Amino acid sequence: MKHNLTWLFTAIVCSAALSSCGNNEGGAQQGPPAPAAVQVSTYTVQPEAVTGTDSYPGTVVPLNEVELRPQVAGYITNIYVQDGQTVKRGQKLYEIDQSKYQAAQQQAQANLQSARANLEKVRKDLERYERLAEQDAIAQQRVDYARTDLATAQAQVATAQAQVRSVSTDLGYSVINAPFDGVIGISQVRVGTQVSPGQPLLNTISTVNPMAVDFVINEQEIPRFNSYLQNPQQQPDSLFTITLSGGIDYPYPGKMSAIDRAVGRQTGTITVRVQFPNPEQQLIPGMTVSVQVLNQDIGRQLVIPFKAVSEQLGEFYVYKIQGDSVVQQNVDLGTRFGRNIVIREGLQAGDNIVTEGIQRLRQGAKVQTGQPQAAAQQQPSARQ
């Protein structure tokens, strides 16, 4: 009886061991389950009509601007213009006390008349001495002295004439006139203010029509803007436009007029100047505006949602559908329009790209198209 029980126990253990071996072999043949397809939403790439522009912050500057400063000393006796008034070239603006300058001019003119009278006397004396010398009635030395006196008198006349010009210039500086047509600012002095040469600033006058807008570009863009400057007839009229504060579009387009002489060593940028008509004087020096410059994204271009774009190590790419999986497709980005962006290279019309579910994708991942699941309703990690 004991022998039979031992045999039964051995049979049960062997049966359990064989069963365990069979299960392990079956698990090795099945392997891990295949990853589930990622639920994504897609977009079919199609061309759209666009007008692409590049924007730059700009500053309004006058084409000509001058600080008005006194060049002679005295008191302000008259101010002939009102603050902010439009003035014409040569118009009287300020007057400095002229009394001492008028007196100095009268004195200089009197000295000139005296010098001329003395010159005439010396000249006649020389003529008389020369006639006497021809008759040997006078010493030659006396004639030489007379000639020296004539030269001295001529120099005195020249000195007196220079003095007249000098005091006349000072008298002219006592009245400050507008150097060109423009608008004058708010006066910094009042009647009775004492001034001296160079101080203080009286006012500032600047031209108003046309006006310029200055903005900076990177040195990589210099060839593009040089082309605009050298071939103005080949550029569209609306190449340069501006937007004022508050989003107001300025009604007149501009024309490029200059590129600065050098690139900034520290910044790597250079200043560009565009000229705009200003008949209504909407543009005021110092205003900040947004400059729009047409770029190559004009006409029918491929446009996709910007959220479909991802970035890695400075390169941009999208996930393009191929069969039941996706591939990373590098793209060259163009102008952005709100939530959309132009694709210049990398895609073709009719391509399907992923717009939702990008976070869970990798190269070659299996996908299932359709509406994204609730858990995937998140913004993709794309940079602007």
mmCIF file of C-alpha atoms in Angstrom:
data_model
loop_
_atom_site.group_PDB
_atom_site.id
_atom_site.type_symbol
_atom_site.label_atom_id
_atom_site.label_comp_id
_atom_site.label_asym_id
_atom_site.label_seq_id
_atom_site.Cartn_x
_atom_site.Cartn_y
_atom_site.Cartn_z
ATOM 1 C CA MET A 1 0.000 0.000 0.000
ATOM 2 C CA LYS A 2 2.868 2.333 0.834
ATOM 3 C CA HIS A 3 4.541 1.541 -2.489
ATOM 4 C CA ASN A 4 1.421 2.567 -4.432
ATOM 5 C CA LEU A 5 1.193 5.962 -2.681
ATOM 6 C CA THR A 6 4.816 6.816 -3.591
ATOM 7 C CA TRP A 7 4.185 6.025 -7.260
ATOM 8 C CA LEU A 8 1.053 8.237 -7.316
ATOM 9 C CA PHE A 9 2.888 11.235 -5.804
ATOM 10 C CA THR A 10 5.689 10.934 -8.387
ATOM 11 C CA ALA A 11 3.199 10.912 -11.258
ATOM 12 C CA ILE A 12 1.456 14.072 -10.027
ATOM 13 C CA VAL A 13 4.755 16.024 -9.738
ATOM 14 C CA CYS A 14 5.889 15.060 -13.237
ATOM 15 C CA SER A 15 2.530 16.003 -14.700
ATOM 16 C CA ALA A 16 2.734 19.480 -13.109
ATOM 17 C CA ALA A 17 6.285 19.968 -14.395
ATOM 18 C CA LEU A 18 5.314 19.028 -17.958
ATOM 19 C CA SER A 19 2.366 21.393 -17.818
ATOM 20 C CA SER A 20 4.612 24.252 -16.687
ATOM 21 C CA CYS A 21 7.095 23.599 -19.511
ATOM 22 C CA GLY A 22 4.338 23.605 -22.067
ATOM 23 C CA ASN A 23 3.025 27.001 -20.935
ATOM 24 C CA ASN A 24 6.511 28.637 -21.096
ATOM 25 C CA GLU A 25 7.087 27.443 -24.649
ATOM 26 C CA GLY A 26 3.724 28.826 -25.736
ATOM 27 C CA GLY A 27 4.461 32.283 -24.200
ATOM 28 C CA ALA A 28 7.831 32.560 -26.005
ATOM 29 C CA GLN A 29 6.174 31.961 -29.369
ATOM 30 C CA GLN A 30 3.462 34.659 -28.888
ATOM 31 C CA GLY A 31 5.816 37.628 -27.899
ATOM 32 C CA PRO A 32 4.665 41.157 -26.780
ATOM 33 C CA PRO A 33 1.484 42.542 -28.347
ATOM 34 C CA ALA A 34 1.894 44.992 -31.281
ATOM 35 C CA PRO A 35 1.558 48.750 -30.308
ATOM 36 C CA ALA A 36 -1.858 50.201 -30.911
ATOM 37 C CA ALA A 37 -2.293 52.709 -33.767
ATOM 38 C CA VAL A 38 -2.288 56.367 -32.664
ATOM 39 C CA GLN A 39 -5.560 58.212 -33.188
ATOM 40 C CA VAL A 40 -4.808 61.418 -35.185
ATOM 41 C CA SER A 41 -6.543 64.151 -37.162
ATOM 42 C CA THR A 42 -5.185 65.095 -40.562
ATOM 43 C CA TYR A 43 -5.195 67.968 -43.024
ATOM 44 C CA THR A 44 -4.938 67.819 -46.801
ATOM 45 C CA VAL A 45 -2.419 70.353 -48.113
ATOM 46 C CA GLN A 46 -3.913 72.734 -50.667
ATOM 47 C CA PRO A 47 -2.758 76.040 -52.217
ATOM 48 C CA GLU A 48 -4.438 79.274 -51.145
ATOM 49 C CA ALA A 49 -4.229 82.889 -52.341
ATOM 50 C CA VAL A 50 -1.978 84.806 -49.947
ATOM 51 C CA THR A 51 -0.033 88.061 -49.765
ATOM 52 C CA GLY A 52 3.008 87.564 -47.588
ATOM 53 C CA THR A 53 4.724 90.427 -45.769
ATOM 54 C CA ASP A 54 7.638 90.761 -43.365
ATOM 55 C CA SER A 55 7.122 93.238 -40.526
ATOM 56 C CA TYR A 56 9.727 95.517 -38.959
ATOM 57 C CA PRO A 57 9.386 98.129 -36.189
ATOM 58 C CA GLY A 58 10.167 101.551 -37.655
ATOM 59 C CA THR A 59 10.603 105.142 -36.542
ATOM 60 C CA VAL A 60 9.382 108.218 -38.428
ATOM 61 C CA VAL A 61 12.168 110.739 -39.104
ATOM 62 C CA PRO A 62 12.150 113.996 -41.096
ATOM 63 C CA LEU A 63 14.271 114.218 -44.222
ATOM 64 C CA ASN A 64 15.668 117.513 -42.930
ATOM 65 C CA GLU A 65 15.751 118.796 -39.371
ATOM 66 C CA VAL A 66 17.669 121.705 -37.856
ATOM 67 C CA GLU A 67 18.099 123.009 -34.337
ATOM 68 C CA LEU A 68 17.786 126.795 -34.172
ATOM 69 C CA ARG A 69 20.468 128.281 -31.914
ATOM 70 C CA PRO A 70 21.668 131.888 -31.501
ATOM 71 C CA GLN A 71 24.983 132.896 -33.052
ATOM 72 C CA VAL A 72 25.255 136.250 -31.295
ATOM 73 C CA ALA A 73 24.659 137.427 -27.737
ATOM 74 C CA GLY A 74 21.790 139.575 -26.519
ATOM 75 C CA TYR A 75 18.155 139.509 -25.474
ATOM 76 C CA ILE A 76 15.269 138.040 -27.472
ATOM 77 C CA THR A 77 13.263 141.071 -28.561
ATOM 78 C CA ASN A 78 10.759 139.452 -30.965
ATOM 79 C CA ILE A 79 9.280 136.039 -31.758
ATOM 80 C CA TYR A 80 7.494 136.136 -35.105
ATOM 81 C CA VAL A 81 5.932 132.632 -35.199
ATOM 82 C CA GLN A 82 3.587 130.570 -33.091
ATOM 83 C CA ASP A 83 4.415 127.149 -31.693
ATOM 84 C CA GLY A 84 3.863 124.377 -34.244
ATOM 85 C CA GLN A 85 3.360 126.797 -37.133
ATOM 86 C CA THR A 86 4.109 125.927 -40.747
ATOM 87 C CA VAL A 87 6.836 128.230 -42.046
ATOM 88 C CA LYS A 88 8.400 129.107 -45.394
ATOM 89 C CA ARG A 89 12.058 129.365 -46.254
ATOM 90 C CA GLY A 90 13.468 132.782 -45.325
ATOM 91 C CA GLN A 91 10.585 133.643 -42.984
ATOM 92 C CA LYS A 92 11.596 135.591 -39.853
ATOM 93 C CA LEU A 93 11.392 133.496 -36.701
ATOM 94 C CA TYR A 94 13.341 135.191 -33.866
ATOM 95 C CA GLU A 95 15.037 138.536 -33.345
ATOM 96 C CA ILE A 96 17.867 139.332 -30.904
ATOM 97 C CA ASP A 97 18.432 142.914 -29.682
ATOM 98 C CA GLN A 98 20.015 144.673 -32.680
ATOM 99 C CA SER A 99 20.954 148.020 -31.185
ATOM 100 C CA LYS A 100 24.646 147.327 -30.488
ATOM 101 C CA TYR A 101 25.087 145.505 -33.784
ATOM 102 C CA GLN A 102 23.544 148.380 -35.728
ATOM 103 C CA ALA A 103 25.839 150.800 -33.890
ATOM 104 C CA ALA A 104 28.851 148.622 -34.656
ATOM 105 C CA GLN A 105 27.880 148.548 -38.308
ATOM 106 C CA GLN A 106 27.554 152.328 -38.475
ATOM 107 C CA GLN A 107 30.976 152.727 -36.815
ATOM 108 C CA ALA A 108 32.554 150.280 -39.239
ATOM 109 C CA GLN A 109 31.051 152.056 -42.237
ATOM 110 C CA ALA A 110 32.364 155.396 -40.949
ATOM 111 C CA ASN A 111 35.831 153.902 -40.544
ATOM 112 C CA LEU A 112 35.637 152.609 -44.078
ATOM 113 C CA GLN A 113 34.725 156.035 -45.436
ATOM 114 C CA SER A 114 37.637 157.572 -43.513
ATOM 115 C CA ALA A 115 40.041 154.966 -44.867
ATOM 116 C CA ARG A 116 38.840 155.553 -48.427
ATOM 117 C CA ALA A 117 39.259 159.334 -48.032
ATOM 118 C CA ASN A 118 42.784 158.869 -46.735
ATOM 119 C CA LEU A 119 43.555 156.528 -49.638
ATOM 120 C CA GLU A 120 42.371 159.164 -52.120
ATOM 121 C CA LYS A 121 44.573 161.837 -50.483
ATOM 122 C CA VAL A 122 47.634 159.567 -50.494
ATOM 123 C CA ARG A 123 47.053 158.632 -54.133
ATOM 124 C CA LYS A 124 46.898 162.295 -55.194
ATOM 125 C CA ASP A 125 50.043 163.067 -53.189
ATOM 126 C CA LEU A 126 51.878 160.272 -54.960
ATOM 127 C CA GLU A 127 50.754 161.531 -58.362
ATOM 128 C CA ARG A 128 52.016 165.043 -57.533
ATOM 129 C CA TYR A 129 55.369 163.758 -56.231
ATOM 130 C CA GLU A 130 55.872 161.621 -59.324
ATOM 131 C CA ARG A 131 55.375 164.666 -61.606
ATOM 132 C CA LEU A 132 57.865 166.648 -59.557
ATOM 133 C CA ALA A 133 60.313 163.768 -59.684
ATOM 134 C CA GLU A 134 60.151 163.801 -63.470
ATOM 135 C CA GLN A 135 61.376 167.416 -63.332
ATOM 136 C CA ASP A 136 64.027 166.570 -60.706
ATOM 137 C CA ALA A 137 62.229 169.001 -58.384
ATOM 138 C CA ILE A 138 61.924 166.570 -55.470
ATOM 139 C CA ALA A 139 64.062 163.902 -53.879
ATOM 140 C CA GLN A 140 63.429 160.336 -55.015
ATOM 141 C CA GLN A 141 63.174 159.285 -51.358
ATOM 142 C CA ARG A 142 60.070 161.407 -50.964
ATOM 143 C CA VAL A 143 58.453 159.573 -53.853
ATOM 144 C CA ASP A 144 59.289 156.237 -52.273
ATOM 145 C CA TYR A 145 57.694 157.336 -49.015
ATOM 146 C CA ALA A 146 54.549 158.351 -50.879
ATOM 147 C CA ARG A 147 54.332 154.968 -52.541
ATOM 148 C CA THR A 148 54.618 153.265 -49.149
ATOM 149 C CA ASP A 149 51.883 155.494 -47.773
ATOM 150 C CA LEU A 150 49.641 154.455 -50.679
ATOM 151 C CA ALA A 151 50.131 150.768 -49.928
ATOM 152 C CA THR A 152 49.377 151.387 -46.247
ATOM 153 C CA ALA A 153 46.210 153.308 -47.112
ATOM 154 C CA GLN A 154 45.047 150.522 -49.404
ATOM 155 C CA ALA A 155 45.554 147.976 -46.596
ATOM 156 C CA GLN A 156 43.589 150.197 -44.217
ATOM 157 C CA VAL A 157 40.693 150.291 -46.666
ATOM 158 C CA ALA A 158 40.758 146.511 -46.978
ATOM 159 C CA THR A 159 40.737 146.172 -43.173
ATOM 160 C CA ALA A 160 37.813 148.559 -42.866
ATOM 161 C CA GLN A 161 35.878 146.648 -45.510
ATOM 162 C CA ALA A 162 36.448 143.376 -43.624
ATOM 163 C CA GLN A 163 35.214 145.001 -40.433
ATOM 164 C CA VAL A 164 32.056 146.158 -42.168
ATOM 165 C CA ARG A 165 31.416 142.630 -43.410
ATOM 166 C CA SER A 166 31.992 141.204 -39.925
ATOM 167 C CA VAL A 167 29.602 143.533 -38.106
ATOM 168 C CA SER A 168 27.069 143.186 -40.918
ATOM 169 C CA THR A 169 27.188 139.413 -40.442
ATOM 170 C CA ASP A 170 26.576 139.808 -36.705
ATOM 171 C CA LEU A 171 23.676 142.132 -37.467
ATOM 172 C CA GLY A 172 22.271 139.542 -39.855
ATOM 173 C CA TYR A 173 22.628 136.820 -37.211
ATOM 174 C CA SER A 174 20.498 138.890 -34.853
ATOM 175 C CA VAL A 175 17.498 137.861 -36.999
ATOM 176 C CA ILE A 176 16.954 134.101 -37.297
ATOM 177 C CA ASN A 177 15.133 132.994 -40.460
ATOM 178 C CA ALA A 178 13.677 129.646 -41.506
ATOM 179 C CA PRO A 179 16.319 127.689 -43.480
ATOM 180 C CA PHE A 180 13.681 125.717 -45.417
ATOM 181 C CA ASP A 181 9.948 125.067 -45.652
ATOM 182 C CA GLY A 182 8.699 123.038 -42.715
ATOM 183 C CA VAL A 183 7.038 123.025 -39.320
ATOM 184 C CA ILE A 184 8.535 124.691 -36.273
ATOM 185 C CA GLY A 185 8.242 123.153 -32.830
ATOM 186 C CA ILE A 186 7.429 124.610 -29.424
ATOM 187 C CA SER A 187 9.651 127.573 -28.571
ATOM 188 C CA GLN A 188 12.183 126.984 -25.814
ATOM 189 C CA VAL A 189 12.630 130.720 -25.082
ATOM 190 C CA ARG A 190 10.411 133.734 -24.598
ATOM 191 C CA VAL A 191 10.803 137.450 -25.276
ATOM 192 C CA GLY A 192 13.414 138.842 -22.905
ATOM 193 C CA THR A 193 15.458 135.669 -22.633
ATOM 194 C CA GLN A 194 19.196 136.339 -22.665
ATOM 195 C CA VAL A 195 21.129 134.239 -25.143
ATOM 196 C CA SER A 196 24.733 133.734 -26.159
ATOM 197 C CA PRO A 197 26.377 132.078 -29.167
ATOM 198 C CA GLY A 198 25.163 128.458 -29.261
ATOM 199 C CA GLN A 199 23.000 128.657 -26.142
ATOM 200 C CA PRO A 200 20.229 127.966 -25.440
ATOM 201 C CA LEU A 201 18.267 125.956 -27.990
ATOM 202 C CA LEU A 202 15.612 128.277 -29.392
ATOM 203 C CA ASN A 203 13.505 125.804 -31.370
ATOM 204 C CA THR A 204 13.640 123.006 -33.923
ATOM 205 C CA ILE A 205 12.349 123.053 -37.472
ATOM 206 C CA SER A 206 11.805 120.013 -39.682
ATOM 207 C CA THR A 207 10.388 119.156 -43.077
ATOM 208 C CA VAL A 208 7.003 117.405 -43.141
ATOM 209 C CA ASN A 209 6.343 116.240 -46.697
ATOM 210 C CA PRO A 210 7.685 113.768 -47.570
ATOM 211 C CA MET A 211 8.753 111.933 -44.423
ATOM 212 C CA ALA A 212 11.076 108.974 -43.920
ATOM 213 C CA VAL A 213 10.753 105.797 -41.868
ATOM 214 C CA ASP A 214 13.912 104.090 -40.601
ATOM 215 C CA PHE A 215 14.062 100.413 -39.615
ATOM 216 C CA VAL A 216 16.814 97.843 -39.170
ATOM 217 C CA ILE A 217 17.411 94.554 -40.987
ATOM 218 C CA ASN A 218 19.847 91.687 -40.443
ATOM 219 C CA GLU A 219 22.908 91.655 -42.648
ATOM 220 C CA GLN A 220 21.618 88.459 -44.324
ATOM 221 C CA GLU A 221 18.788 90.543 -45.800
ATOM 222 C CA ILE A 222 21.065 93.176 -47.350
ATOM 223 C CA PRO A 223 21.135 91.592 -50.873
ATOM 224 C CA ARG A 224 17.335 91.545 -50.946
ATOM 225 C CA PHE A 225 17.019 95.230 -50.002
ATOM 226 C CA ASN A 226 19.902 96.232 -52.271
ATOM 227 C CA SER A 227 17.879 94.747 -55.119
ATOM 228 C CA TYR A 228 14.895 96.928 -54.133
ATOM 229 C CA LEU A 229 17.125 100.014 -54.090
ATOM 230 C CA GLN A 230 18.864 99.339 -57.407
ATOM 231 C CA ASN A 231 15.768 98.229 -59.347
ATOM 232 C CA PRO A 232 12.919 100.488 -58.199
ATOM 233 C CA GLN A 233 11.012 100.138 -61.485
ATOM 234 C CA GLN A 234 10.754 96.358 -61.033
ATOM 235 C CA GLN A 235 9.123 96.601 -57.614
ATOM 236 C CA PRO A 236 5.341 96.818 -57.013
ATOM 237 C CA ASP A 237 3.927 100.122 -55.733
ATOM 238 C CA SER A 238 2.760 98.427 -52.539
ATOM 239 C CA LEU A 239 6.180 96.940 -51.721
ATOM 240 C CA PHE A 240 6.491 99.128 -48.603
ATOM 241 C CA THR A 241 3.486 100.008 -46.435
ATOM 242 C CA ILE A 242 3.148 101.052 -42.800
ATOM 243 C CA THR A 243 0.653 100.608 -39.995
ATOM 244 C CA LEU A 244 0.226 103.338 -37.402
ATOM 245 C CA SER A 245 -0.436 102.861 -33.707
ATOM 246 C CA GLY A 246 -3.819 101.301 -33.066
ATOM 247 C CA GLY A 247 -3.612 99.173 -36.194
ATOM 248 C CA ILE A 248 -4.468 102.041 -38.593
ATOM 249 C CA ASP A 249 -3.225 101.397 -42.134
ATOM 250 C CA TYR A 250 -1.427 104.399 -43.630
ATOM 251 C CA PRO A 251 -2.975 105.129 -47.058
ATOM 252 C CA TYR A 252 0.223 105.933 -48.998
ATOM 253 C CA PRO A 253 2.888 103.365 -49.995
ATOM 254 C CA GLY A 254 6.555 104.226 -49.704
ATOM 255 C CA LYS A 255 9.690 104.044 -51.823
ATOM 256 C CA MET A 256 13.059 102.883 -50.597
ATOM 257 C CA SER A 257 15.561 105.749 -50.551
ATOM 258 C CA ALA A 258 18.733 104.579 -48.791
ATOM 259 C CA ILE A 259 20.653 101.895 -46.923
ATOM 260 C CA ASP A 260 23.045 103.021 -44.211
ATOM 261 C CA ARG A 261 26.775 102.974 -44.939
ATOM 262 C CA ALA A 262 27.803 100.164 -42.558
ATOM 263 C CA VAL A 263 26.616 97.155 -40.542
ATOM 264 C CA GLY A 264 26.732 97.614 -36.776
ATOM 265 C CA ARG A 265 29.659 95.656 -35.339
ATOM 266 C CA GLN A 266 27.825 94.794 -32.149
ATOM 267 C CA THR A 267 24.334 94.204 -33.551
ATOM 268 C CA GLY A 268 24.938 92.759 -37.020
ATOM 269 C CA THR A 269 22.143 94.979 -38.361
ATOM 270 C CA ILE A 270 21.918 97.903 -40.756
ATOM 271 C CA THR A 271 19.403 100.747 -41.105
ATOM 272 C CA VAL A 272 17.107 101.047 -44.125
ATOM 273 C CA ARG A 273 15.230 104.252 -44.984
ATOM 274 C CA VAL A 274 11.907 104.352 -46.855
ATOM 275 C CA GLN A 275 10.279 107.618 -47.956
ATOM 276 C CA PHE A 276 6.512 108.201 -47.660
ATOM 277 C CA PRO A 277 4.270 111.052 -48.851
ATOM 278 C CA ASN A 278 2.787 113.029 -45.962
ATOM 279 C CA PRO A 279 0.259 115.487 -47.422
ATOM 280 C CA GLU A 280 -2.052 115.391 -44.392
ATOM 281 C CA GLN A 281 0.882 115.469 -41.926
ATOM 282 C CA GLN A 282 -0.241 112.230 -40.280
ATOM 283 C CA LEU A 283 3.382 111.200 -39.868
ATOM 284 C CA ILE A 284 5.158 113.060 -37.067
ATOM 285 C CA PRO A 285 8.883 112.747 -36.281
ATOM 286 C CA GLY A 286 9.551 110.168 -33.582
ATOM 287 C CA MET A 287 6.394 108.115 -34.183
ATOM 288 C CA THR A 288 6.709 104.327 -33.945
ATOM 289 C CA VAL A 289 5.146 102.430 -36.839
ATOM 290 C CA SER A 290 5.120 98.900 -38.225
ATOM 291 C CA VAL A 291 6.701 98.558 -41.664
ATOM 292 C CA GLN A 292 5.359 95.801 -43.942
ATOM 293 C CA VAL A 293 7.539 94.609 -46.823
ATOM 294 C CA LEU A 294 6.148 92.222 -49.436
ATOM 295 C CA ASN A 295 8.053 88.948 -49.608
ATOM 296 C CA GLN A 296 8.084 85.962 -51.974
ATOM 297 C CA ASP A 297 4.869 84.467 -50.550
ATOM 298 C CA ILE A 298 2.531 86.139 -53.024
ATOM 299 C CA GLY A 299 -0.214 84.465 -55.037
ATOM 300 C CA ARG A 300 -1.295 80.835 -54.594
ATOM 301 C CA GLN A 301 0.923 79.152 -52.007
ATOM 302 C CA LEU A 302 0.721 75.950 -49.957
ATOM 303 C CA VAL A 303 -0.731 76.787 -46.543
ATOM 304 C CA ILE A 304 -1.071 74.487 -43.517
ATOM 305 C CA PRO A 305 -2.119 74.940 -39.872
ATOM 306 C CA PHE A 306 0.856 76.147 -37.847
ATOM 307 C CA LYS A 307 0.048 73.646 -35.068
ATOM 308 C CA ALA A 308 1.108 70.841 -37.439
ATOM 309 C CA VAL A 309 4.717 72.094 -37.412
ATOM 310 C CA SER A 310 7.300 70.760 -34.942
ATOM 311 C CA GLU A 311 10.889 71.866 -34.393
ATOM 312 C CA GLN A 312 13.989 69.894 -33.528
ATOM 313 C CA LEU A 313 17.544 71.277 -33.422
ATOM 314 C CA GLY A 314 16.572 74.309 -35.437
ATOM 315 C CA GLU A 315 14.838 72.320 -38.197
ATOM 316 C CA PHE A 316 11.102 72.280 -38.808
ATOM 317 C CA TYR A 317 9.119 69.226 -39.831
ATOM 318 C CA VAL A 318 5.609 67.802 -40.088
ATOM 319 C CA TYR A 319 4.275 64.238 -39.909
ATOM 320 C CA LYS A 320 3.092 63.126 -43.345
ATOM 321 C CA ILE A 321 0.706 60.211 -43.767
ATOM 322 C CA GLN A 322 2.031 57.263 -45.805
ATOM 323 C CA GLY A 323 -0.379 54.375 -45.846
ATOM 324 C CA ASP A 324 -1.201 53.460 -42.246
ATOM 325 C CA SER A 325 1.917 55.147 -40.752
ATOM 326 C CA VAL A 326 3.694 58.501 -40.678
ATOM 327 C CA VAL A 327 7.104 59.869 -41.731
ATOM 328 C CA GLN A 328 8.837 63.042 -40.572
ATOM 329 C CA GLN A 329 9.002 65.519 -43.463
ATOM 330 C CA ASN A 330 11.319 68.533 -43.200
ATOM 331 C CA VAL A 331 9.731 71.785 -44.415
ATOM 332 C CA ASP A 332 10.861 75.324 -45.251
ATOM 333 C CA LEU A 333 8.538 77.802 -43.545
ATOM 334 C CA GLY A 334 7.277 81.024 -45.079
ATOM 335 C CA THR A 335 4.954 83.755 -43.843
ATOM 336 C CA ARG A 336 2.642 83.079 -40.929
ATOM 337 C CA PHE A 337 -0.987 84.186 -41.172
ATOM 338 C CA GLY A 338 -2.653 83.900 -37.780
ATOM 339 C CA ARG A 339 -3.067 80.141 -37.172
ATOM 340 C CA ASN A 340 -1.739 79.162 -40.614
ATOM 341 C CA ILE A 341 1.680 79.295 -42.233
ATOM 342 C CA VAL A 342 3.036 79.110 -45.784
ATOM 343 C CA ILE A 343 5.190 76.101 -46.696
ATOM 344 C CA ARG A 344 7.795 77.031 -49.302
ATOM 345 C CA GLU A 345 9.439 73.612 -49.665
ATOM 346 C CA GLY A 346 8.899 70.063 -48.446
ATOM 347 C CA LEU A 347 5.239 69.407 -49.249
ATOM 348 C CA GLN A 348 3.014 69.128 -52.307
ATOM 349 C CA ALA A 349 -0.661 69.772 -52.875
ATOM 350 C CA GLY A 350 -2.660 66.728 -51.832
ATOM 351 C CA ASP A 351 -0.284 65.553 -49.093
ATOM 352 C CA ASN A 352 -1.981 64.541 -45.848
ATOM 353 C CA ILE A 353 -0.329 65.732 -42.646
ATOM 354 C CA VAL A 354 -1.114 65.229 -38.968
ATOM 355 C CA THR A 355 -2.612 68.161 -37.076
ATOM 356 C CA GLU A 356 -3.784 66.480 -33.832
ATOM 357 C CA GLY A 357 -2.043 63.752 -31.849
ATOM 358 C CA ILE A 358 1.500 64.804 -32.756
ATOM 359 C CA GLN A 359 2.758 64.415 -29.176
ATOM 360 C CA ARG A 360 2.494 60.613 -29.335
ATOM 361 C CA LEU A 361 4.073 60.165 -32.774
ATOM 362 C CA ARG A 362 7.527 59.123 -33.900
ATOM 363 C CA GLN A 363 9.067 58.176 -37.234
ATOM 364 C CA GLY A 364 7.151 55.245 -38.747
ATOM 365 C CA ALA A 365 4.419 55.170 -36.096
ATOM 366 C CA LYS A 366 1.135 53.479 -37.024
ATOM 367 C CA VAL A 367 -1.822 55.853 -37.091
ATOM 368 C CA GLN A 368 -5.572 55.757 -37.353
ATOM 369 C CA THR A 369 -7.122 58.844 -38.850
ATOM 370 C CA GLY A 370 -10.247 60.429 -37.488
ATOM 371 C CA GLN A 371 -11.281 62.817 -34.752
ATOM 372 C CA PRO A 372 -8.767 62.902 -31.853
ATOM 373 C CA GLN A 373 -9.776 61.282 -28.602
ATOM 374 C CA ALA A 374 -10.634 63.450 -25.612
ATOM 375 C CA ALA A 375 -7.297 62.718 -23.961
ATOM 376 C CA ALA A 376 -5.465 63.931 -27.083
ATOM 377 C CA GLN A 377 -7.219 67.281 -27.296
ATOM 378 C CA GLN A 378 -4.048 69.208 -26.467
ATOM 379 C CA GLN A 379 -2.007 71.805 -28.240
ATOM 380 C CA PRO A 380 0.999 70.244 -30.075
ATOM 381 C CA SER A 381 4.467 71.288 -29.002
ATOM 382 C CA ALA A 382 5.336 73.538 -31.946
ATOM 383 C CA ARG A 383 7.408 76.725 -31.726
ATOM 384 C CA GLN A 384 6.754 79.921 -33.582
#
